[in-house]
Amino acid sequence: MQSDSAKKLCEQLIHADAEADVIAILQKAGYWDDPNCWRYYGDNQLNWSQAGGQQGRADFALNEKAIISIDAVLTLKCLLEGIDPEGPDAPPSIRAAVAKFIEHGAKLTTSGGRVEDWSTSFRTQVAENISIFTTEAAGSKAHTKPSVNIADMGEGHTPSAFPNTFVSLGKRNKASVAFVQGKFCQGGSGAIRHCGTNKLQLVVSRRHPKLIGAANVPPTYPQDADDDCWSFTIVRREEATANSKIPVLTYLAPLQASEKPRKGDVLRFRAPTMPLFPKGDKAYERAVEWGTLMKLYAYQLKSTGNIIRRDGLLYKLDLL
């Protein structure tokens, strides 16, 4: 697929909210019904027992997505400072990382790294790094579950890094980083079971330009000519069949799939910015040069009313 076509497909998937619309878009592109274009999540054909058997509550699973975004922002700040996240100069805790990279060592109180000590304007400035917002298709009924979007301006990942990051299972990606919360490389998959019937999740990402080829990036991080591209994929659940007795999670990876069935690469394209963040009451209005958007289609939250009410999503995430 050409870069312009890939960008158009990505934009269509971002703006779609109904599962049926997502499937129709992928069918028109020739991907939905071609199993060779779908790679096994974690490169494990038995992944549903691991990915589908995690967090039983939709709000808890969504909170894990927020944690991933926080980790990504702190990791970016660390790398931009020229510090190896796993090295001796890295902060020893989350609070220490917030004090060093977010507050920049400012003596706001006797103890740094606490959001309650920040001024309202500073909170607003920091909050622009991460946004959680809901979207729904026009004309949706009251019982229709909205899509939940998590956008962050963290480190982002390159196309070739997707199999080892966003769609991996059980790898030691952050096990040696003291200042992040996610350690087991499973939090990203815990929310998938709470998506709609087909368990659809969109991932769009671009690596921060200053991290490409940076000396303090781990040497194991994949590097190739497309590192400056935006890349994206859709995760889905394929149901059990006569040949496969259990369901399996797969993700769209159609590049070179004819030569490598079920082992292809994710789609990518070049663009200076992508509108991933909301602005005011409009979704996908604020364009960014790097970062990540995860979209959970038809997410099965118990309450789908106003997310800022006391019984809404914001209050639950604040508690968690």
PDB file of C-alpha atoms in Angstrom:
ATOM      1  CA  MET A   1       0.000   0.000   0.000  1.00  0.00           C
ATOM      2  CA  GLN A   2       1.321   3.444  -0.965  1.00  0.00           C
ATOM      3  CA  SER A   3       2.034   5.985   1.759  1.00  0.00           C
ATOM      4  CA  ASP A   4      -0.907   8.254   0.794  1.00  0.00           C
ATOM      5  CA  SER A   5      -3.304   5.305   0.787  1.00  0.00           C
ATOM      6  CA  ALA A   6      -2.003   4.110   4.145  1.00  0.00           C
ATOM      7  CA  LYS A   7      -2.500   7.583   5.638  1.00  0.00           C
ATOM      8  CA  LYS A   8      -6.067   7.735   4.320  1.00  0.00           C
ATOM      9  CA  LEU A   9      -6.824   4.289   5.758  1.00  0.00           C
ATOM     10  CA  CYS A  10      -5.388   5.328   9.130  1.00  0.00           C
ATOM     11  CA  GLU A  11      -7.526   8.476   9.182  1.00  0.00           C
ATOM     12  CA  GLN A  12     -10.641   6.473   8.324  1.00  0.00           C
ATOM     13  CA  LEU A  13      -9.989   4.051  11.171  1.00  0.00           C
ATOM     14  CA  ILE A  14      -9.361   6.901  13.618  1.00  0.00           C
ATOM     15  CA  HIS A  15     -12.686   8.558  12.790  1.00  0.00           C
ATOM     16  CA  ALA A  16     -14.748   5.347  12.673  1.00  0.00           C
ATOM     17  CA  ASP A  17     -16.548   4.372  15.870  1.00  0.00           C
ATOM     18  CA  ALA A  18     -18.972   1.569  15.027  1.00  0.00           C
ATOM     19  CA  GLU A  19     -17.397  -1.882  14.727  1.00  0.00           C
ATOM     20  CA  ALA A  20     -19.342  -2.487  11.524  1.00  0.00           C
ATOM     21  CA  ASP A  21     -17.784   0.628   9.977  1.00  0.00           C
ATOM     22  CA  VAL A  22     -14.268  -0.478  10.916  1.00  0.00           C
ATOM     23  CA  ILE A  23     -14.838  -3.899   9.386  1.00  0.00           C
ATOM     24  CA  ALA A  24     -16.289  -2.361   6.223  1.00  0.00           C
ATOM     25  CA  ILE A  25     -13.249  -0.085   5.857  1.00  0.00           C
ATOM     26  CA  LEU A  26     -10.872  -3.037   6.204  1.00  0.00           C
ATOM     27  CA  GLN A  27     -12.915  -5.178   3.822  1.00  0.00           C
ATOM     28  CA  LYS A  28     -12.803  -2.443   1.186  1.00  0.00           C
ATOM     29  CA  ALA A  29      -9.024  -2.249   1.614  1.00  0.00           C
ATOM     30  CA  GLY A  30      -8.830  -6.017   1.051  1.00  0.00           C
ATOM     31  CA  TYR A  31      -7.525  -6.899   4.508  1.00  0.00           C
ATOM     32  CA  TRP A  32     -10.347  -8.133   6.717  1.00  0.00           C
ATOM     33  CA  ASP A  33     -10.941 -11.450   4.940  1.00  0.00           C
ATOM     34  CA  ASP A  34      -7.301 -12.255   4.187  1.00  0.00           C
ATOM     35  CA  PRO A  35      -5.880 -14.205   7.150  1.00  0.00           C
ATOM     36  CA  ASN A  36      -2.309 -13.887   5.839  1.00  0.00           C
ATOM     37  CA  CYS A  37      -2.459 -10.132   6.555  1.00  0.00           C
ATOM     38  CA  TRP A  38      -3.068 -10.737  10.260  1.00  0.00           C
ATOM     39  CA  ARG A  39      -0.146 -11.570  12.521  1.00  0.00           C
ATOM     40  CA  TYR A  40      -0.540 -13.382  15.830  1.00  0.00           C
ATOM     41  CA  TYR A  41      -0.474 -11.036  18.819  1.00  0.00           C
ATOM     42  CA  GLY A  42       2.801 -11.654  20.624  1.00  0.00           C
ATOM     43  CA  ASP A  43       3.678 -14.049  17.762  1.00  0.00           C
ATOM     44  CA  ASN A  44       1.834 -16.655  19.830  1.00  0.00           C
ATOM     45  CA  GLN A  45      -1.048 -18.635  18.365  1.00  0.00           C
ATOM     46  CA  LEU A  46      -2.243 -19.495  21.896  1.00  0.00           C
ATOM     47  CA  ASN A  47      -2.364 -15.864  23.047  1.00  0.00           C
ATOM     48  CA  TRP A  48      -6.038 -15.617  24.061  1.00  0.00           C
ATOM     49  CA  SER A  49      -5.507 -17.617  27.248  1.00  0.00           C
ATOM     50  CA  GLN A  50      -2.924 -15.020  28.339  1.00  0.00           C
ATOM     51  CA  ALA A  51      -4.297 -11.798  26.884  1.00  0.00           C
ATOM     52  CA  GLY A  52      -7.977 -12.634  27.381  1.00  0.00           C
ATOM     53  CA  GLY A  53      -7.645 -13.902  30.919  1.00  0.00           C
ATOM     54  CA  GLN A  54      -6.358 -10.717  32.554  1.00  0.00           C
ATOM     55  CA  GLN A  55      -8.220  -7.833  34.161  1.00  0.00           C
ATOM     56  CA  GLY A  56     -11.879  -8.686  34.730  1.00  0.00           C
ATOM     57  CA  ARG A  57     -13.071  -5.082  35.157  1.00  0.00           C
ATOM     58  CA  ALA A  58     -13.200  -2.690  32.230  1.00  0.00           C
ATOM     59  CA  ASP A  59     -12.327   0.380  34.319  1.00  0.00           C
ATOM     60  CA  PHE A  60      -9.313  -1.329  35.899  1.00  0.00           C
ATOM     61  CA  ALA A  61      -8.098  -2.466  32.466  1.00  0.00           C
ATOM     62  CA  LEU A  62      -8.486   1.058  31.091  1.00  0.00           C
ATOM     63  CA  ASN A  63      -6.470   2.399  34.007  1.00  0.00           C
ATOM     64  CA  GLU A  64      -3.613   0.150  32.872  1.00  0.00           C
ATOM     65  CA  LYS A  65      -3.696   1.953  29.511  1.00  0.00           C
ATOM     66  CA  ALA A  66      -3.311   5.274  31.330  1.00  0.00           C
ATOM     67  CA  ILE A  67      -0.336   3.834  33.215  1.00  0.00           C
ATOM     68  CA  ILE A  68       1.292   2.873  29.910  1.00  0.00           C
ATOM     69  CA  SER A  69       0.940   6.481  28.721  1.00  0.00           C
ATOM     70  CA  ILE A  70       2.472   7.840  31.933  1.00  0.00           C
ATOM     71  CA  ASP A  71       5.379   5.413  31.547  1.00  0.00           C
ATOM     72  CA  ALA A  72       5.844   6.509  27.918  1.00  0.00           C
ATOM     73  CA  VAL A  73       5.964  10.221  28.805  1.00  0.00           C
ATOM     74  CA  LEU A  74       8.463   9.699  31.649  1.00  0.00           C
ATOM     75  CA  THR A  75      10.613   7.440  29.461  1.00  0.00           C
ATOM     76  CA  LEU A  76      10.675  10.087  26.732  1.00  0.00           C
ATOM     77  CA  LYS A  77      11.752  12.775  29.211  1.00  0.00           C
ATOM     78  CA  CYS A  78      14.511  10.484  30.466  1.00  0.00           C
ATOM     79  CA  LEU A  79      15.803   9.696  26.984  1.00  0.00           C
ATOM     80  CA  LEU A  80      15.737  13.365  25.943  1.00  0.00           C
ATOM     81  CA  GLU A  81      17.939  14.135  28.957  1.00  0.00           C
ATOM     82  CA  GLY A  82      20.499  11.685  27.544  1.00  0.00           C
ATOM     83  CA  ILE A  83      19.966   9.227  30.386  1.00  0.00           C
ATOM     84  CA  ASP A  84      19.754   5.472  29.955  1.00  0.00           C
ATOM     85  CA  PRO A  85      16.407   4.459  31.596  1.00  0.00           C
ATOM     86  CA  GLU A  86      18.051   1.278  32.865  1.00  0.00           C
ATOM     87  CA  GLY A  87      21.314   2.944  33.885  1.00  0.00           C
ATOM     88  CA  PRO A  88      22.597   4.190  37.265  1.00  0.00           C
ATOM     89  CA  ASP A  89      21.702   7.820  36.503  1.00  0.00           C
ATOM     90  CA  ALA A  90      18.005   7.046  35.985  1.00  0.00           C
ATOM     91  CA  PRO A  91      15.559   8.074  38.756  1.00  0.00           C
ATOM     92  CA  PRO A  92      14.981   5.339  41.366  1.00  0.00           C
ATOM     93  CA  SER A  93      11.199   5.838  41.617  1.00  0.00           C
ATOM     94  CA  ILE A  94       8.176   7.326  39.884  1.00  0.00           C
ATOM     95  CA  ARG A  95       8.069  10.325  42.204  1.00  0.00           C
ATOM     96  CA  ALA A  96      11.766  10.967  41.645  1.00  0.00           C
ATOM     97  CA  ALA A  97      11.211  10.853  37.877  1.00  0.00           C
ATOM     98  CA  VAL A  98       8.304  13.304  38.077  1.00  0.00           C
ATOM     99  CA  ALA A  99      10.374  15.659  40.244  1.00  0.00           C
ATOM    100  CA  LYS A 100      13.367  15.456  37.890  1.00  0.00           C
ATOM    101  CA  PHE A 101      11.731  15.427  34.453  1.00  0.00           C
ATOM    102  CA  ILE A 102       8.387  17.184  34.981  1.00  0.00           C
ATOM    103  CA  GLU A 103       9.125  19.638  37.803  1.00  0.00           C
ATOM    104  CA  HIS A 104      12.762  19.955  36.676  1.00  0.00           C
ATOM    105  CA  GLY A 105      13.995  19.933  40.257  1.00  0.00           C
ATOM    106  CA  ALA A 106      11.879  22.931  41.306  1.00  0.00           C
ATOM    107  CA  LYS A 107      11.411  23.136  45.078  1.00  0.00           C
ATOM    108  CA  LEU A 108       7.632  23.382  44.964  1.00  0.00           C
ATOM    109  CA  THR A 109       7.283  21.952  48.482  1.00  0.00           C
ATOM    110  CA  THR A 110       9.453  20.075  50.913  1.00  0.00           C
ATOM    111  CA  SER A 111       8.848  16.944  48.831  1.00  0.00           C
ATOM    112  CA  GLY A 112       8.706  16.928  45.042  1.00  0.00           C
ATOM    113  CA  GLY A 113       6.886  14.746  42.561  1.00  0.00           C
ATOM    114  CA  ARG A 114       3.323  15.204  43.877  1.00  0.00           C
ATOM    115  CA  VAL A 115       0.610  16.516  41.587  1.00  0.00           C
ATOM    116  CA  GLU A 116      -1.381  18.011  44.484  1.00  0.00           C
ATOM    117  CA  ASP A 117       1.441  20.508  45.034  1.00  0.00           C
ATOM    118  CA  TRP A 118       1.191  21.903  41.492  1.00  0.00           C
ATOM    119  CA  SER A 119      -0.535  25.123  40.499  1.00  0.00           C
ATOM    120  CA  THR A 120      -3.593  24.900  38.255  1.00  0.00           C
ATOM    121  CA  SER A 121      -1.719  26.357  35.279  1.00  0.00           C
ATOM    122  CA  PHE A 122       1.150  23.887  35.706  1.00  0.00           C
ATOM    123  CA  ARG A 123      -1.277  20.954  35.937  1.00  0.00           C
ATOM    124  CA  THR A 124      -2.895  22.095  32.691  1.00  0.00           C
ATOM    125  CA  GLN A 125       0.499  22.329  30.993  1.00  0.00           C
ATOM    126  CA  VAL A 126       1.501  18.817  32.090  1.00  0.00           C
ATOM    127  CA  ALA A 127      -1.935  17.400  31.246  1.00  0.00           C
ATOM    128  CA  GLU A 128      -1.436  18.235  27.582  1.00  0.00           C
ATOM    129  CA  ASN A 129       0.907  15.234  27.381  1.00  0.00           C
ATOM    130  CA  ILE A 130      -1.915  12.694  27.892  1.00  0.00           C
ATOM    131  CA  SER A 131      -5.605  12.754  27.010  1.00  0.00           C
ATOM    132  CA  ILE A 132      -8.358  10.185  27.587  1.00  0.00           C
ATOM    133  CA  PHE A 133     -11.585  10.911  25.720  1.00  0.00           C
ATOM    134  CA  THR A 134     -14.619   9.104  24.351  1.00  0.00           C
ATOM    135  CA  THR A 135     -16.138   9.222  20.865  1.00  0.00           C
ATOM    136  CA  GLU A 136     -19.232   7.656  19.351  1.00  0.00           C
ATOM    137  CA  ALA A 137     -20.849   7.326  15.953  1.00  0.00           C
ATOM    138  CA  ALA A 138     -23.425   9.898  14.924  1.00  0.00           C
ATOM    139  CA  GLY A 139     -26.941   8.817  15.857  1.00  0.00           C
ATOM    140  CA  SER A 140     -25.779   6.354  18.507  1.00  0.00           C
ATOM    141  CA  LYS A 141     -28.455   5.051  20.870  1.00  0.00           C
ATOM    142  CA  ALA A 142     -28.312   5.473  24.637  1.00  0.00           C
ATOM    143  CA  HIS A 143     -27.237   1.846  25.110  1.00  0.00           C
ATOM    144  CA  THR A 144     -24.439   2.048  22.523  1.00  0.00           C
ATOM    145  CA  LYS A 145     -20.988   1.756  24.013  1.00  0.00           C
ATOM    146  CA  PRO A 146     -18.636   4.586  22.979  1.00  0.00           C
ATOM    147  CA  SER A 147     -15.044   4.178  21.899  1.00  0.00           C
ATOM    148  CA  VAL A 148     -12.396   5.185  24.438  1.00  0.00           C
ATOM    149  CA  ASN A 149      -9.273   6.946  23.142  1.00  0.00           C
ATOM    150  CA  ILE A 150      -5.958   7.308  24.967  1.00  0.00           C
ATOM    151  CA  ALA A 151      -3.504   9.722  23.333  1.00  0.00           C
ATOM    152  CA  ASP A 152      -0.064  10.534  24.681  1.00  0.00           C
ATOM    153  CA  MET A 153       3.034  12.484  23.717  1.00  0.00           C
ATOM    154  CA  GLY A 154       5.372   9.831  25.037  1.00  0.00           C
ATOM    155  CA  GLU A 155       8.332   8.271  23.294  1.00  0.00           C
ATOM    156  CA  GLY A 156       6.251   6.627  20.527  1.00  0.00           C
ATOM    157  CA  HIS A 157       7.518   3.618  18.593  1.00  0.00           C
ATOM    158  CA  THR A 158       8.823   2.903  15.121  1.00  0.00           C
ATOM    159  CA  PRO A 159       7.068   0.510  12.704  1.00  0.00           C
ATOM    160  CA  SER A 160       9.604  -2.271  13.214  1.00  0.00           C
ATOM    161  CA  ALA A 161       9.300  -1.970  17.010  1.00  0.00           C
ATOM    162  CA  PHE A 162       5.562  -2.759  17.117  1.00  0.00           C
ATOM    163  CA  PRO A 163       6.018  -6.546  17.560  1.00  0.00           C
ATOM    164  CA  ASN A 164       8.263  -5.913  20.587  1.00  0.00           C
ATOM    165  CA  THR A 165       6.150  -3.162  22.165  1.00  0.00           C
ATOM    166  CA  PHE A 166       2.460  -2.513  21.470  1.00  0.00           C
ATOM    167  CA  VAL A 167       1.543  -6.035  20.365  1.00  0.00           C
ATOM    168  CA  SER A 168       3.938  -8.110  22.436  1.00  0.00           C
ATOM    169  CA  LEU A 169       3.268 -10.419  25.361  1.00  0.00           C
ATOM    170  CA  GLY A 170       5.541 -11.299  28.258  1.00  0.00           C
ATOM    171  CA  LYS A 171       8.685  -9.487  27.093  1.00  0.00           C
ATOM    172  CA  ARG A 172      11.046  -7.708  29.525  1.00  0.00           C
ATOM    173  CA  ASN A 173      10.558  -4.277  27.931  1.00  0.00           C
ATOM    174  CA  LYS A 174      10.478  -2.268  31.183  1.00  0.00           C
ATOM    175  CA  ALA A 175      11.434  -4.791  33.855  1.00  0.00           C
ATOM    176  CA  SER A 176      14.744  -3.031  34.587  1.00  0.00           C
ATOM    177  CA  VAL A 177      13.360   0.535  34.576  1.00  0.00           C
ATOM    178  CA  ALA A 178      12.783   1.625  38.173  1.00  0.00           C
ATOM    179  CA  PHE A 179      10.589   4.677  37.509  1.00  0.00           C
ATOM    180  CA  VAL A 180       7.797   3.087  35.471  1.00  0.00           C
ATOM    181  CA  GLN A 181       4.749   1.171  36.695  1.00  0.00           C
ATOM    182  CA  GLY A 182       4.146  -1.330  33.880  1.00  0.00           C
ATOM    183  CA  LYS A 183       6.548  -4.240  34.263  1.00  0.00           C
ATOM    184  CA  PHE A 184       5.002  -7.373  32.818  1.00  0.00           C
ATOM    185  CA  CYS A 185       4.316  -6.352  29.193  1.00  0.00           C
ATOM    186  CA  GLN A 186       0.667  -7.353  29.468  1.00  0.00           C
ATOM    187  CA  GLY A 187      -1.161  -4.175  30.495  1.00  0.00           C
ATOM    188  CA  GLY A 188      -1.616  -3.188  26.873  1.00  0.00           C
ATOM    189  CA  SER A 189      -3.608  -6.322  26.134  1.00  0.00           C
ATOM    190  CA  GLY A 190      -5.737  -6.404  29.285  1.00  0.00           C
ATOM    191  CA  ALA A 191      -8.302  -3.952  27.904  1.00  0.00           C
ATOM    192  CA  ILE A 192      -8.852  -5.787  24.614  1.00  0.00           C
ATOM    193  CA  ARG A 193     -11.288  -8.306  26.118  1.00  0.00           C
ATOM    194  CA  HIS A 194     -13.561  -5.386  27.094  1.00  0.00           C
ATOM    195  CA  CYS A 195     -13.843  -4.012  23.561  1.00  0.00           C
ATOM    196  CA  GLY A 196     -16.895  -4.874  21.434  1.00  0.00           C
ATOM    197  CA  THR A 197     -17.816  -8.151  19.780  1.00  0.00           C
ATOM    198  CA  ASN A 198     -14.696  -8.334  17.605  1.00  0.00           C
ATOM    199  CA  LYS A 199     -12.311  -6.950  20.263  1.00  0.00           C
ATOM    200  CA  LEU A 200     -11.073  -4.178  17.978  1.00  0.00           C
ATOM    201  CA  GLN A 201      -8.257  -1.873  19.076  1.00  0.00           C
ATOM    202  CA  LEU A 202      -6.438   0.699  16.952  1.00  0.00           C
ATOM    203  CA  VAL A 203      -2.819   1.702  17.619  1.00  0.00           C
ATOM    204  CA  VAL A 204      -1.213   4.685  15.840  1.00  0.00           C
ATOM    205  CA  SER A 205       2.281   5.852  16.755  1.00  0.00           C
ATOM    206  CA  ARG A 206       5.355   7.781  15.715  1.00  0.00           C
ATOM    207  CA  ARG A 207       8.728   7.850  17.455  1.00  0.00           C
ATOM    208  CA  HIS A 208       9.985  11.179  18.794  1.00  0.00           C
ATOM    209  CA  PRO A 209      12.381  12.434  16.077  1.00  0.00           C
ATOM    210  CA  LYS A 210      15.225  13.107  18.535  1.00  0.00           C
ATOM    211  CA  LEU A 211      15.200   9.478  19.680  1.00  0.00           C
ATOM    212  CA  ILE A 212      15.906   8.054  16.249  1.00  0.00           C
ATOM    213  CA  GLY A 213      19.517   6.950  16.342  1.00  0.00           C
ATOM    214  CA  ALA A 214      20.111   8.516  19.766  1.00  0.00           C
ATOM    215  CA  ALA A 215      23.133   7.117  21.626  1.00  0.00           C
ATOM    216  CA  ASN A 216      21.253   6.323  24.850  1.00  0.00           C
ATOM    217  CA  VAL A 217      18.471   4.313  23.170  1.00  0.00           C
ATOM    218  CA  PRO A 218      19.034   0.594  23.925  1.00  0.00           C
ATOM    219  CA  PRO A 219      21.025  -1.100  21.132  1.00  0.00           C
ATOM    220  CA  THR A 220      18.350  -3.801  20.946  1.00  0.00           C
ATOM    221  CA  TYR A 221      15.775  -1.246  19.754  1.00  0.00           C
ATOM    222  CA  PRO A 222      15.009  -1.985  16.044  1.00  0.00           C
ATOM    223  CA  GLN A 223      16.331   0.535  13.541  1.00  0.00           C
ATOM    224  CA  ASP A 224      15.548   0.837   9.835  1.00  0.00           C
ATOM    225  CA  ALA A 225      14.844   3.353   7.077  1.00  0.00           C
ATOM    226  CA  ASP A 226      11.190   3.827   8.080  1.00  0.00           C
ATOM    227  CA  ASP A 227      11.875   4.930  11.651  1.00  0.00           C
ATOM    228  CA  ASP A 228      10.533   8.427  10.940  1.00  0.00           C
ATOM    229  CA  CYS A 229       7.168   7.107   9.727  1.00  0.00           C
ATOM    230  CA  TRP A 230       3.809   7.028  11.434  1.00  0.00           C
ATOM    231  CA  SER A 231       2.653   3.429  11.722  1.00  0.00           C
ATOM    232  CA  PHE A 232      -0.595   1.787  12.734  1.00  0.00           C
ATOM    233  CA  THR A 233      -2.387  -1.488  13.227  1.00  0.00           C
ATOM    234  CA  ILE A 234      -5.756  -2.907  14.266  1.00  0.00           C
ATOM    235  CA  VAL A 235      -6.044  -5.719  16.792  1.00  0.00           C
ATOM    236  CA  ARG A 236      -8.940  -8.151  16.449  1.00  0.00           C
ATOM    237  CA  ARG A 237     -10.084 -11.503  17.844  1.00  0.00           C
ATOM    238  CA  GLU A 238     -10.489 -14.364  15.407  1.00  0.00           C
ATOM    239  CA  GLU A 239     -13.048 -16.843  16.690  1.00  0.00           C
ATOM    240  CA  ALA A 240     -12.469 -20.572  17.066  1.00  0.00           C
ATOM    241  CA  THR A 241     -12.865 -22.656  13.917  1.00  0.00           C
ATOM    242  CA  ALA A 242     -12.911 -26.338  13.033  1.00  0.00           C
ATOM    243  CA  ASN A 243      -9.130 -26.197  12.566  1.00  0.00           C
ATOM    244  CA  SER A 244      -8.432 -23.901  15.517  1.00  0.00           C
ATOM    245  CA  LYS A 245     -10.418 -24.848  18.596  1.00  0.00           C
ATOM    246  CA  ILE A 246      -9.745 -21.632  20.529  1.00  0.00           C
ATOM    247  CA  PRO A 247     -10.015 -17.920  19.656  1.00  0.00           C
ATOM    248  CA  VAL A 248      -6.848 -15.982  18.915  1.00  0.00           C
ATOM    249  CA  LEU A 249      -5.835 -12.306  18.894  1.00  0.00           C
ATOM    250  CA  THR A 250      -4.243 -11.042  15.695  1.00  0.00           C
ATOM    251  CA  TYR A 251      -3.155  -7.645  14.416  1.00  0.00           C
ATOM    252  CA  LEU A 252      -3.044  -6.144  10.938  1.00  0.00           C
ATOM    253  CA  ALA A 253       0.434  -6.597   9.438  1.00  0.00           C
ATOM    254  CA  PRO A 254      -0.030  -6.856   5.648  1.00  0.00           C
ATOM    255  CA  LEU A 255       3.349  -5.654   4.366  1.00  0.00           C
ATOM    256  CA  GLN A 256       5.328  -8.571   2.871  1.00  0.00           C
ATOM    257  CA  ALA A 257       2.529 -10.874   4.050  1.00  0.00           C
ATOM    258  CA  SER A 258       2.490 -12.706   0.717  1.00  0.00           C
ATOM    259  CA  GLU A 259       6.102 -13.751   1.333  1.00  0.00           C
ATOM    260  CA  LYS A 260       5.629 -14.126   5.112  1.00  0.00           C
ATOM    261  CA  PRO A 261       2.037 -15.221   5.849  1.00  0.00           C
ATOM    262  CA  ARG A 262       1.006 -14.264   9.380  1.00  0.00           C
ATOM    263  CA  LYS A 263       4.439 -12.648   9.876  1.00  0.00           C
ATOM    264  CA  GLY A 264       4.130  -9.401   7.926  1.00  0.00           C
ATOM    265  CA  ASP A 265       4.848  -5.826   8.998  1.00  0.00           C
ATOM    266  CA  VAL A 266       2.500  -3.042  10.040  1.00  0.00           C
ATOM    267  CA  LEU A 267       1.416  -0.257   7.703  1.00  0.00           C
ATOM    268  CA  ARG A 268       3.263   3.050   7.760  1.00  0.00           C
ATOM    269  CA  PHE A 269       3.306   6.476   6.095  1.00  0.00           C
ATOM    270  CA  ARG A 270       5.142   9.789   6.280  1.00  0.00           C
ATOM    271  CA  ALA A 271       3.409  12.929   7.517  1.00  0.00           C
ATOM    272  CA  PRO A 272       4.745  15.910   9.512  1.00  0.00           C
ATOM    273  CA  THR A 273       1.899  15.730  12.040  1.00  0.00           C
ATOM    274  CA  MET A 274      -1.264  13.777  12.863  1.00  0.00           C
ATOM    275  CA  PRO A 275      -4.353  15.117  14.703  1.00  0.00           C
ATOM    276  CA  LEU A 276      -4.546  12.612  17.570  1.00  0.00           C
ATOM    277  CA  PHE A 277      -5.637  14.826  20.482  1.00  0.00           C
ATOM    278  CA  PRO A 278      -8.941  16.552  21.214  1.00  0.00           C
ATOM    279  CA  LYS A 279      -9.229  20.305  21.402  1.00  0.00           C
ATOM    280  CA  GLY A 280     -12.146  21.743  23.291  1.00  0.00           C
ATOM    281  CA  ASP A 281     -15.115  19.499  22.581  1.00  0.00           C
ATOM    282  CA  LYS A 282     -13.781  18.289  19.216  1.00  0.00           C
ATOM    283  CA  ALA A 283     -11.986  14.965  18.921  1.00  0.00           C
ATOM    284  CA  TYR A 284      -8.836  14.585  16.799  1.00  0.00           C
ATOM    285  CA  GLU A 285      -8.271  18.338  16.452  1.00  0.00           C
ATOM    286  CA  ARG A 286      -4.837  18.943  17.969  1.00  0.00           C
ATOM    287  CA  ALA A 287      -2.056  17.785  15.687  1.00  0.00           C
ATOM    288  CA  VAL A 288       1.208  16.458  17.106  1.00  0.00           C
ATOM    289  CA  GLU A 289       4.581  15.557  15.593  1.00  0.00           C
ATOM    290  CA  TRP A 290       4.978  12.333  17.567  1.00  0.00           C
ATOM    291  CA  GLY A 291       3.153  10.211  20.122  1.00  0.00           C
ATOM    292  CA  THR A 292       0.624   7.414  20.316  1.00  0.00           C
ATOM    293  CA  LEU A 293      -3.135   6.978  20.008  1.00  0.00           C
ATOM    294  CA  MET A 294      -4.877   3.845  21.220  1.00  0.00           C
ATOM    295  CA  LYS A 295      -8.565   3.531  20.386  1.00  0.00           C
ATOM    296  CA  LEU A 296     -10.734   0.904  22.079  1.00  0.00           C
ATOM    297  CA  TYR A 297     -13.844   0.430  19.952  1.00  0.00           C
ATOM    298  CA  ALA A 298     -17.201  -0.079  21.717  1.00  0.00           C
ATOM    299  CA  TYR A 299     -15.520  -0.274  25.104  1.00  0.00           C
ATOM    300  CA  GLN A 300     -17.690  -2.082  27.638  1.00  0.00           C
ATOM    301  CA  LEU A 301     -17.796   0.368  30.535  1.00  0.00           C
ATOM    302  CA  LYS A 302     -20.774  -0.042  32.869  1.00  0.00           C
ATOM    303  CA  SER A 303     -21.563   3.657  32.836  1.00  0.00           C
ATOM    304  CA  THR A 304     -21.526   5.441  29.490  1.00  0.00           C
ATOM    305  CA  GLY A 305     -22.948   8.756  30.639  1.00  0.00           C
ATOM    306  CA  ASN A 306     -21.120  12.026  31.209  1.00  0.00           C
ATOM    307  CA  ILE A 307     -17.524  11.032  31.957  1.00  0.00           C
ATOM    308  CA  ILE A 308     -16.885  13.988  34.306  1.00  0.00           C
ATOM    309  CA  ARG A 309     -19.791  13.284  36.688  1.00  0.00           C
ATOM    310  CA  ARG A 310     -19.094  11.707  40.079  1.00  0.00           C
ATOM    311  CA  ASP A 311     -20.224   8.292  38.771  1.00  0.00           C
ATOM    312  CA  GLY A 312     -18.398   8.763  35.467  1.00  0.00           C
ATOM    313  CA  LEU A 313     -15.142   7.559  33.977  1.00  0.00           C
ATOM    314  CA  LEU A 314     -12.987  10.470  35.192  1.00  0.00           C
ATOM    315  CA  TYR A 315     -13.853   9.877  38.849  1.00  0.00           C
ATOM    316  CA  LYS A 316     -13.067   6.149  38.578  1.00  0.00           C
ATOM    317  CA  LEU A 317      -9.734   6.756  36.891  1.00  0.00           C
ATOM    318  CA  ASP A 318      -8.850   9.382  39.501  1.00  0.00           C
ATOM    319  CA  LEU A 319      -9.455   6.837  42.265  1.00  0.00           C
ATOM    320  CA  LEU A 320      -7.445   4.165  40.450  1.00  0.00           C
TER     321      LEU A 320
END
